[in-house]
Amino acid sequence: MSFELKEYQRHVLRQLGEFLRLARIIGAAEAYREISAENQSDEDGYENRYAGQYHPIVENLDCPHVCVRVPTAGGKTYLAAHAVGLGATYMETEKPTVLWFAPTDAIRTQTAAMLENRNHPCRIAIENRFGFDVAVYDIEQFDIIRPQDFSDRVCIIVSTTQMFSTRQTFLRRIYATQESFEPHFRRFLPEPEAAPESLEREEDGAPKLSFANLLHLTRPLVILDEAHRFVSGLSHTVLQRINPACVLEWTATPREKPDDRQPLHNVLVNIPAQALFDEQMVKLPIAVSEHPDWESAVSGAVAERKSLAKSAGGESIRPIVLYQAQDKDEEITVAKLKAHLMEAHGIEESAIAVHTGEVKELDTAGDLLSAGCKIEHVITVKALVEGWDCPFAYVLCTVSNVASETSIEQLLGRIMRMPNARHRADQKLNRAYAHVPETTPFAAAECLRDKLANRLGFEEKEARWAVQESVLVDGGSEELFQVRDVADGIAVETAEKPDFSQLPAEDRAAVEKAVDIQPAGDGWNVRIKEPIPPAAQKAVVAAVPEENRASEKIRLEAGVQRLLIARAPAYRGEKFATMPSLFFYSSEQEKEVIVSTDTLYEMAQWNDLADDCLIDDFSIKERGRTIEIVLANGRVVYGESAQYEMPLVEAENAAGERHLAFWLEKKVRDPGGRYLPATLKKLVKINLEALRKKHSAEVLVRAKYQLAEALKHRLARHEHEVSERTFQECLFDNESIQCRPFFEFPPRDYQTGGSVYAGSFKFKKHYYPFIGGLKSDGEEFECARIIDSAQHVKYWIRNLPKMADSYSIPVGVRANFYPDFVVLLDNGKLLIVEYKGGHLADGAKSDRKKQMGEFIERHSDNCFFLMVTKRAGAPGIDAQIRDKINEILRA
């Protein structure tokens, strides 16, 4: 598996790094407000519905305390390893102490082993940032840590909060005086009388020489893995005692207080599950096949595995089925299920592994990913090994009713990870599968959606897309969402005649055409021939006998979805027009190339750094031992610091100006490798020479973290200048530029981003069955409604940002523009529509989008552009769209 950071992971680290940078200058609360509430928008694809006011999670704990929400299989642990470097920068030290809390003892042991493994991606990420001076300790080894380890090495201590409990004698060692710790305290607290009052004391008032007090002095960076489990009073007490410098939480499912629904986490970044799918991290959607009994479910799973193995071909993938058997006091035990696989399906015993609380064959099965491994079927009961990860697991099969299984979400999460984080040409290998016994139609799918939303970190709207019904035919799953079974509509038997009188007039008129109601015995036969809005569905379900309402609600929702799909132009075989792309002739490659962020990035002269590259937003004011550092957007004041604070100890022992120059060159180094060492050396040298005329080396060392930030800011300004120059030369100053049809939307399966329009207005001309990224109110909805209702519009598409299948226009060397709507007119011409509210219409980003949209229009024979704006004194949205369409018709 490739462990190069994915785009959503880079987004997490950018946002977290920016928060910590701002927190150092303007405080955690204000930094949180800026990052979570303002910088994460719909346009970026990472809307943070959790964002709100920053609140201290733990009383009297004055440190940044934020949470990152990443769904299951999104690489939270890998991200946490990268975040250690960000936390160290905030703490202003190159040798941080890290207290890494795992939720259970089993995961604690696995995490420690993982971080100790020099070949593991998490350890590699840490060493890439800090070098090889990294020491990992299980909490039970705390008494072997040497004093010099805290200042000379990155010390990572892996624990659980339970290990800090005072209820057990063994665990109380953490809080007890350890004579062997005297050298530690001499180093970090040479004057005991100056110790902070918050340290725990002996009876005579002297600070205890305990490990807890030592952590309190070193102020560790705290990592909380599976943070939703760390909301108890014990967890908060532990944090108060160890006095962290920074707390970074990672979870898929942030929690709220049950009484007032207040959040228990400061969620800084909210990653949607769709981002994981777009980056090929997970198998989605999950195709659910329901069967009348457990034997049929097993048969379906076995057939599914065979079909997937055939599809895998030369992909070096050996699909695995995970079976959930019943407890030994129930009917379908592990033994019975294993015997059934061998006898009814002829599966060799060597291809089956059993892993339960008593039998643990996975422990001796070797590497399940190796070509020599024969395991194709794994049987468990409640759970697998904590942390078990095998991306070859494709199929989930349970022999019990899904709704009754409380542990099904763990197995569900195990079949979602994508082998090698790479989509395959055969779409079957990009999905996961579930086979379940279920007598109530669609109930299993609805249950699995609930598990995804409440246990695995999916939004509810994402879960509805991520789990889809499927029917097994010819030894493999047929196309998701069967459409052939709704040709005559959906029939529902009701006890009463559905009452649509409360619907809006427009909806009542549509429902009268879409629904045929006839008497049938003592009730009514309701046949739904066209999709009806949710309010009308609710009225139909309300007329069903009460005992059948739950199942009929699920069946009706799924049926309406099938009607939507069956009627959509994309599924009727209608073709959408090919979108234009820009091309230019590359003299270096001696051929025509497409204008993309990749080609522009390669052409940019990043190392063309001017000789006057001085930073102009950084200054230092000295007042004795106090220095005030002024940055572009704030200031940091350092006075006399207590000697137990690690940043001051490090600063006083720094090696001088030459060491500082080397350190700064390393800090401003670009992970993408754009800048040559000579370029960075030049940047640092010019600025240090200028600053050295005003300040001593000691002062510059004390200010080195802020100096590094200022240099990064100067480099970012250089990057912007190079980007603009490259963009201008390649497009506007290039006579070879051409625009011609090139990009095609997928013929059927365009992703919705997990966010599906669910409003009452019925769109009639959208090309795909579902509309993603459109709320049921607001100005963008109004724009979409007007497009759908406009004359001469044949089809339109809601174009989603940052999706692999979406249409984009480069607006910079590293930036793409994803217009909101793409419209196909009756005459075959295209209209690109971007909506901008009045507060967004003016600005550099909007100006560039408008510039490039009009550039496409000028150079294309068939495509036009309109930026719709809503502002006082301007024509209305409908007039702007109507006038543009009329202009196109006259062209």
CSV table of C-alpha atoms in Angstrom, one decimal, residues 7-168:
chain,number,residue,atom,x,y,z
A,7,GLU,CA,-5.5,15.2,-0.6
A,8,TYR,CA,-7.9,15.1,2.3
A,9,GLN,CA,-5.0,14.1,4.6
A,10,ARG,CA,-3.0,17.0,3.4
A,11,HIS,CA,-6.0,19.2,4.1
A,12,VAL,CA,-6.2,17.9,7.6
A,13,LEU,CA,-2.6,18.7,8.3
A,14,ARG,CA,-2.8,22.1,6.6
A,15,GLN,CA,-5.8,23.1,8.7
A,16,LEU,CA,-4.3,21.7,11.9
A,17,GLY,CA,-0.9,23.3,11.3
A,18,GLU,CA,-2.6,26.7,10.6
A,19,PHE,CA,-4.7,26.4,13.7
A,20,LEU,CA,-1.6,25.7,15.9
A,21,ARG,CA,0.3,28.5,14.2
A,22,LEU,CA,-2.5,31.0,14.9
A,23,ALA,CA,-3.1,29.6,18.4
A,24,ARG,CA,0.5,30.6,19.3
A,25,ILE,CA,-0.2,34.2,18.3
A,26,ILE,CA,-3.9,34.9,18.9
A,27,GLY,CA,-5.0,32.1,21.3
A,28,ALA,CA,-6.8,28.8,20.7
A,29,ALA,CA,-10.3,30.1,20.9
A,30,GLU,CA,-9.8,32.8,18.2
A,31,ALA,CA,-7.7,30.4,16.0
A,32,TYR,CA,-10.4,27.8,16.2
A,33,ARG,CA,-13.1,30.3,15.2
A,34,GLU,CA,-11.0,31.3,12.1
A,35,ILE,CA,-10.1,27.8,11.0
A,36,SER,CA,-13.3,25.8,11.7
A,37,ALA,CA,-15.9,28.4,11.0
A,38,GLU,CA,-14.5,30.4,8.1
A,39,ASN,CA,-11.9,28.4,6.2
A,40,GLN,CA,-13.9,25.2,5.8
A,41,SER,CA,-16.7,25.9,3.3
A,42,ASP,CA,-18.8,24.0,0.8
A,43,GLU,CA,-16.5,25.2,-2.0
A,44,ASP,CA,-13.6,23.2,-0.5
A,45,GLY,CA,-15.7,20.1,0.0
A,46,TYR,CA,-15.0,19.9,3.7
A,47,GLU,CA,-18.0,21.6,5.3
A,48,ASN,CA,-17.7,21.4,9.1
A,49,ARG,CA,-21.1,21.0,10.6
A,50,TYR,CA,-19.6,20.5,14.0
A,51,ALA,CA,-18.0,24.0,14.0
A,52,GLY,CA,-19.1,26.4,16.7
A,53,GLN,CA,-17.7,28.2,19.6
A,54,TYR,CA,-14.4,26.9,21.0
A,55,HIS,CA,-14.9,25.6,24.6
A,56,PRO,CA,-12.3,24.3,27.1
A,57,ILE,CA,-12.8,20.5,27.1
A,58,VAL,CA,-11.1,20.0,30.5
A,59,GLU,CA,-11.6,22.6,33.3
A,60,ASN,CA,-8.6,24.7,34.1
A,61,LEU,CA,-6.6,23.2,31.3
A,62,ASP,CA,-5.1,26.1,29.4
A,63,CYS,CA,-3.8,24.6,26.1
A,64,PRO,CA,-5.1,24.1,22.5
A,65,HIS,CA,-7.5,21.1,22.6
A,66,VAL,CA,-9.0,20.2,19.2
A,67,CYS,CA,-10.4,17.2,17.4
A,68,VAL,CA,-10.2,15.9,13.8
A,69,ARG,CA,-13.0,13.8,12.5
A,70,VAL,CA,-12.0,11.2,9.9
A,71,PRO,CA,-14.3,8.2,9.0
A,72,THR,CA,-13.2,4.6,9.6
A,73,ALA,CA,-10.4,3.5,7.2
A,74,GLY,CA,-9.3,7.1,6.7
A,75,GLY,CA,-5.9,6.6,8.3
A,76,LYS,CA,-6.3,8.4,11.6
A,77,THR,CA,-3.2,6.9,13.2
A,78,TYR,CA,-1.1,7.8,10.2
A,79,LEU,CA,-2.4,11.3,10.4
A,80,ALA,CA,-1.7,11.5,14.1
A,81,ALA,CA,1.9,10.4,13.5
A,82,HIS,CA,2.3,13.3,11.0
A,83,ALA,CA,0.7,15.7,13.5
A,84,VAL,CA,3.4,15.1,16.1
A,85,GLY,CA,5.6,17.4,14.1
A,86,LEU,CA,2.9,20.1,14.0
A,87,GLY,CA,2.5,19.8,17.8
A,88,ALA,CA,6.2,20.1,18.2
A,89,THR,CA,6.3,23.3,16.2
A,90,TYR,CA,3.6,24.8,18.4
A,91,MET,CA,5.5,23.7,21.5
A,92,GLU,CA,8.7,25.2,19.9
A,93,THR,CA,10.9,22.2,20.4
A,94,GLU,CA,12.6,19.7,18.2
A,95,LYS,CA,12.5,17.0,20.9
A,96,PRO,CA,8.9,16.8,22.1
A,97,THR,CA,7.5,14.4,24.7
A,98,VAL,CA,4.4,12.7,23.4
A,99,LEU,CA,1.8,10.9,25.4
A,100,TRP,CA,-0.1,8.8,23.0
A,101,PHE,CA,-3.4,7.5,24.5
A,102,ALA,CA,-4.9,4.4,23.0
A,103,PRO,CA,-8.5,3.3,23.9
A,104,THR,CA,-7.7,-0.3,25.1
A,105,ASP,CA,-4.8,-2.3,26.3
A,106,ALA,CA,-4.8,-4.4,23.1
A,107,ILE,CA,-4.6,-1.3,20.9
A,108,ARG,CA,-2.0,0.2,23.2
A,109,THR,CA,0.3,-2.8,22.7
A,110,GLN,CA,-0.3,-2.7,18.9
A,111,THR,CA,0.3,1.0,18.7
A,112,ALA,CA,3.6,0.8,20.7
A,113,ALA,CA,4.8,-2.0,18.4
A,114,MET,CA,3.8,-0.1,15.3
A,115,LEU,CA,5.6,3.1,16.4
A,116,GLU,CA,8.7,1.0,17.3
A,117,ASN,CA,8.8,-0.6,13.9
A,118,ARG,CA,11.3,1.4,11.8
A,119,ASN,CA,9.6,0.1,8.6
A,120,HIS,CA,6.1,1.1,9.6
A,121,PRO,CA,4.7,4.2,7.7
A,122,CYS,CA,3.8,5.9,11.0
A,123,ARG,CA,7.3,5.5,12.3
A,124,ILE,CA,8.7,6.6,9.0
A,125,ALA,CA,6.5,9.8,9.1
A,126,ILE,CA,7.9,10.7,12.5
A,127,GLU,CA,11.5,10.0,11.5
A,128,ASN,CA,11.1,12.0,8.3
A,129,ARG,CA,10.3,15.0,10.6
A,130,PHE,CA,12.6,14.4,13.5
A,131,GLY,CA,15.4,12.1,12.3
A,132,PHE,CA,16.3,8.9,14.1
A,133,ASP,CA,16.4,10.2,17.6
A,134,VAL,CA,13.0,8.7,18.5
A,135,ALA,CA,12.3,6.5,21.5
A,136,VAL,CA,9.0,4.7,22.0
A,137,TYR,CA,8.0,3.4,25.4
A,138,ASP,CA,5.0,1.4,26.6
A,139,ILE,CA,3.7,3.0,29.7
A,140,GLU,CA,4.8,0.0,31.8
A,141,GLN,CA,8.4,0.9,30.9
A,142,PHE,CA,8.2,4.5,32.2
A,143,ASP,CA,10.9,3.9,34.8
A,144,ILE,CA,13.6,3.1,32.3
A,145,ILE,CA,13.5,6.5,30.6
A,146,ARG,CA,16.7,8.4,31.1
A,147,PRO,CA,16.9,12.1,31.9
A,148,GLN,CA,18.8,12.9,28.7
A,149,ASP,CA,16.1,11.1,26.7
A,150,PHE,CA,13.6,14.0,27.3
A,151,SER,CA,16.0,16.6,25.9
A,152,ASP,CA,17.9,14.5,23.3
A,153,ARG,CA,15.2,12.4,21.8
A,154,VAL,CA,11.6,12.4,20.8
A,155,CYS,CA,10.0,10.4,23.6
A,156,ILE,CA,6.7,8.7,22.7
A,157,ILE,CA,5.0,7.1,25.6
A,158,VAL,CA,2.0,4.9,24.7
A,159,SER,CA,-0.7,4.3,27.3
A,160,THR,CA,-4.4,4.2,28.1
A,161,THR,CA,-6.0,6.6,30.5
A,162,GLN,CA,-6.9,3.6,32.7
A,163,MET,CA,-3.2,3.1,33.3
A,164,PHE,CA,-3.2,6.4,35.1
A,165,SER,CA,-6.0,5.3,37.4
A,166,THR,CA,-5.2,5.4,41.1
A,167,ARG,CA,-7.5,2.5,42.0
A,168,GLN,CA,-4.9,-0.2,41.6
